[in-house]
Amino acid sequence: MFSAFEDGGPMWTGAGAREERRAVAFSTPFRDQPLVHLGLSMWDIAGDTNQRVEVGAEGVSAEGFTIVFATWGDTRVARVRVSWLAIGAAGHPDDFDPD
């Protein structure tokens, strides 16, 4: 999702409330809003400070969503990778569409 230690980004050098956002567009839209599950698949966080993180999905629609990664206090985050899975009804070429 990001790498902050190489260029001294705010997740690595800052303090207090900080957040990173990344938009995700589904390659094929769902018919309706899907259920989105997120998980941290890699994190590189300083061990000499508290390790506080929150990851969530906002603005979930049939077309995509936004990953939100947040931290606060003295936590220093060097890198993070987030994996996601979207589950929902998908269209099919044989579906009847009266429009």
mmCIF file of C-alpha atoms in Angstrom:
data_model
loop_
_atom_site.group_PDB
_atom_site.id
_atom_site.type_symbol
_atom_site.label_atom_id
_atom_site.label_comp_id
_atom_site.label_asym_id
_atom_site.label_seq_id
_atom_site.Cartn_x
_atom_site.Cartn_y
_atom_site.Cartn_z
ATOM 1 C CA MET A 1 0.000 0.000 0.000
ATOM 2 C CA PHE A 2 2.896 2.343 0.792
ATOM 3 C CA SER A 3 6.574 2.531 1.626
ATOM 4 C CA ALA A 4 7.407 5.509 3.875
ATOM 5 C CA PHE A 5 10.918 4.874 5.210
ATOM 6 C CA GLU A 6 12.822 5.345 1.936
ATOM 7 C CA ASP A 7 11.779 8.972 1.483
ATOM 8 C CA GLY A 8 11.073 9.912 5.101
ATOM 9 C CA GLY A 9 7.294 9.901 4.641
ATOM 10 C CA PRO A 10 4.941 10.933 7.459
ATOM 11 C CA MET A 11 4.027 7.353 8.409
ATOM 12 C CA TRP A 12 7.704 6.786 9.282
ATOM 13 C CA THR A 13 8.810 10.193 10.549
ATOM 14 C CA GLY A 14 5.569 11.737 11.812
ATOM 15 C CA ALA A 15 3.589 11.444 15.019
ATOM 16 C CA GLY A 16 -0.046 11.745 15.958
ATOM 17 C CA ALA A 17 -2.983 10.791 13.746
ATOM 18 C CA ARG A 18 -1.951 9.835 10.185
ATOM 19 C CA GLU A 19 -3.691 8.004 7.385
ATOM 20 C CA GLU A 20 -3.068 6.681 3.877
ATOM 21 C CA ARG A 21 -5.810 5.979 1.320
ATOM 22 C CA ARG A 22 -5.726 3.922 -1.872
ATOM 23 C CA ALA A 23 -8.574 3.618 -4.363
ATOM 24 C CA VAL A 24 -9.358 0.159 -5.738
ATOM 25 C CA ALA A 25 -11.381 -0.279 -8.935
ATOM 26 C CA PHE A 26 -12.816 -3.714 -9.675
ATOM 27 C CA SER A 27 -11.812 -4.990 -13.116
ATOM 28 C CA THR A 28 -15.432 -6.066 -13.621
ATOM 29 C CA PRO A 29 -18.170 -4.311 -11.605
ATOM 30 C CA PHE A 30 -20.437 -6.346 -9.361
ATOM 31 C CA ARG A 31 -24.229 -6.251 -9.795
ATOM 32 C CA ASP A 32 -24.638 -4.831 -6.283
ATOM 33 C CA GLN A 33 -22.368 -3.644 -3.482
ATOM 34 C CA PRO A 34 -20.094 -6.576 -2.530
ATOM 35 C CA LEU A 35 -18.753 -7.528 0.876
ATOM 36 C CA VAL A 36 -15.082 -6.507 1.135
ATOM 37 C CA HIS A 37 -12.655 -8.230 3.476
ATOM 38 C CA LEU A 38 -9.214 -6.685 4.170
ATOM 39 C CA GLY A 39 -6.106 -8.095 5.778
ATOM 40 C CA LEU A 40 -2.565 -6.941 6.416
ATOM 41 C CA SER A 41 -0.365 -9.166 4.260
ATOM 42 C CA MET A 42 2.881 -7.382 5.229
ATOM 43 C CA TRP A 43 3.780 -4.771 7.802
ATOM 44 C CA ASP A 44 7.115 -3.282 8.711
ATOM 45 C CA ILE A 45 6.715 -1.274 11.898
ATOM 46 C CA ALA A 46 9.335 0.085 14.312
ATOM 47 C CA GLY A 47 9.657 -2.111 17.383
ATOM 48 C CA ASP A 48 10.756 0.656 19.747
ATOM 49 C CA THR A 49 7.337 2.372 19.727
ATOM 50 C CA ASN A 50 3.743 1.288 20.221
ATOM 51 C CA GLN A 51 2.272 -0.600 17.263
ATOM 52 C CA ARG A 52 -1.161 0.899 16.598
ATOM 53 C CA VAL A 53 -2.887 0.352 13.260
ATOM 54 C CA GLU A 54 -6.367 0.267 11.804
ATOM 55 C CA VAL A 55 -7.280 -0.833 8.289
ATOM 56 C CA GLY A 56 -10.728 -0.531 6.726
ATOM 57 C CA ALA A 57 -12.728 -0.207 3.531
ATOM 58 C CA GLU A 58 -14.738 2.938 2.814
ATOM 59 C CA GLY A 59 -17.080 3.889 0.011
ATOM 60 C CA VAL A 60 -17.693 0.317 -1.108
ATOM 61 C CA SER A 61 -19.726 0.227 -4.318
ATOM 62 C CA ALA A 62 -20.259 -2.151 -7.221
ATOM 63 C CA GLU A 63 -17.342 -0.412 -8.970
ATOM 64 C CA GLY A 64 -14.743 -0.340 -6.175
ATOM 65 C CA PHE A 65 -13.766 0.989 -2.751
ATOM 66 C CA THR A 66 -11.053 2.851 -0.846
ATOM 67 C CA ILE A 67 -8.557 1.175 1.494
ATOM 68 C CA VAL A 68 -7.886 3.318 4.571
ATOM 69 C CA PHE A 69 -4.832 2.603 6.721
ATOM 70 C CA ALA A 70 -4.490 4.671 9.896
ATOM 71 C CA THR A 71 -2.119 4.980 12.829
ATOM 72 C CA TRP A 72 -1.663 7.423 15.708
ATOM 73 C CA GLY A 73 0.560 8.355 18.622
ATOM 74 C CA ASP A 74 4.243 7.457 18.345
ATOM 75 C CA THR A 75 3.781 4.492 15.964
ATOM 76 C CA ARG A 76 6.294 4.481 13.096
ATOM 77 C CA VAL A 77 5.248 2.535 9.998
ATOM 78 C CA ALA A 78 7.882 1.852 7.339
ATOM 79 C CA ARG A 79 5.828 -0.249 4.892
ATOM 80 C CA VAL A 80 2.419 -1.875 4.624
ATOM 81 C CA ARG A 81 0.792 -4.231 2.147
ATOM 82 C CA VAL A 82 -2.979 -4.852 2.293
ATOM 83 C CA SER A 83 -4.727 -7.791 0.644
ATOM 84 C CA TRP A 84 -8.436 -7.730 -0.103
ATOM 85 C CA LEU A 85 -11.245 -10.034 -1.206
ATOM 86 C CA ALA A 86 -14.581 -8.826 -2.581
ATOM 87 C CA ILE A 87 -17.544 -11.227 -2.582
ATOM 88 C CA GLY A 88 -20.864 -10.506 -4.245
ATOM 89 C CA ALA A 89 -23.180 -11.112 -7.149
ATOM 90 C CA ALA A 90 -21.505 -10.694 -10.505
ATOM 91 C CA GLY A 91 -23.101 -10.172 -13.870
ATOM 92 C CA HIS A 92 -23.029 -12.804 -16.592
ATOM 93 C CA PRO A 93 -23.323 -12.346 -20.368
ATOM 94 C CA ASP A 94 -26.393 -14.643 -20.401
ATOM 95 C CA ASP A 95 -28.275 -12.572 -17.775
ATOM 96 C CA PHE A 96 -31.507 -11.063 -19.058
ATOM 97 C CA ASP A 97 -31.414 -7.256 -18.945
ATOM 98 C CA PRO A 98 -34.608 -5.586 -20.214
ATOM 99 C CA ASP A 99 -32.873 -2.194 -20.571
#
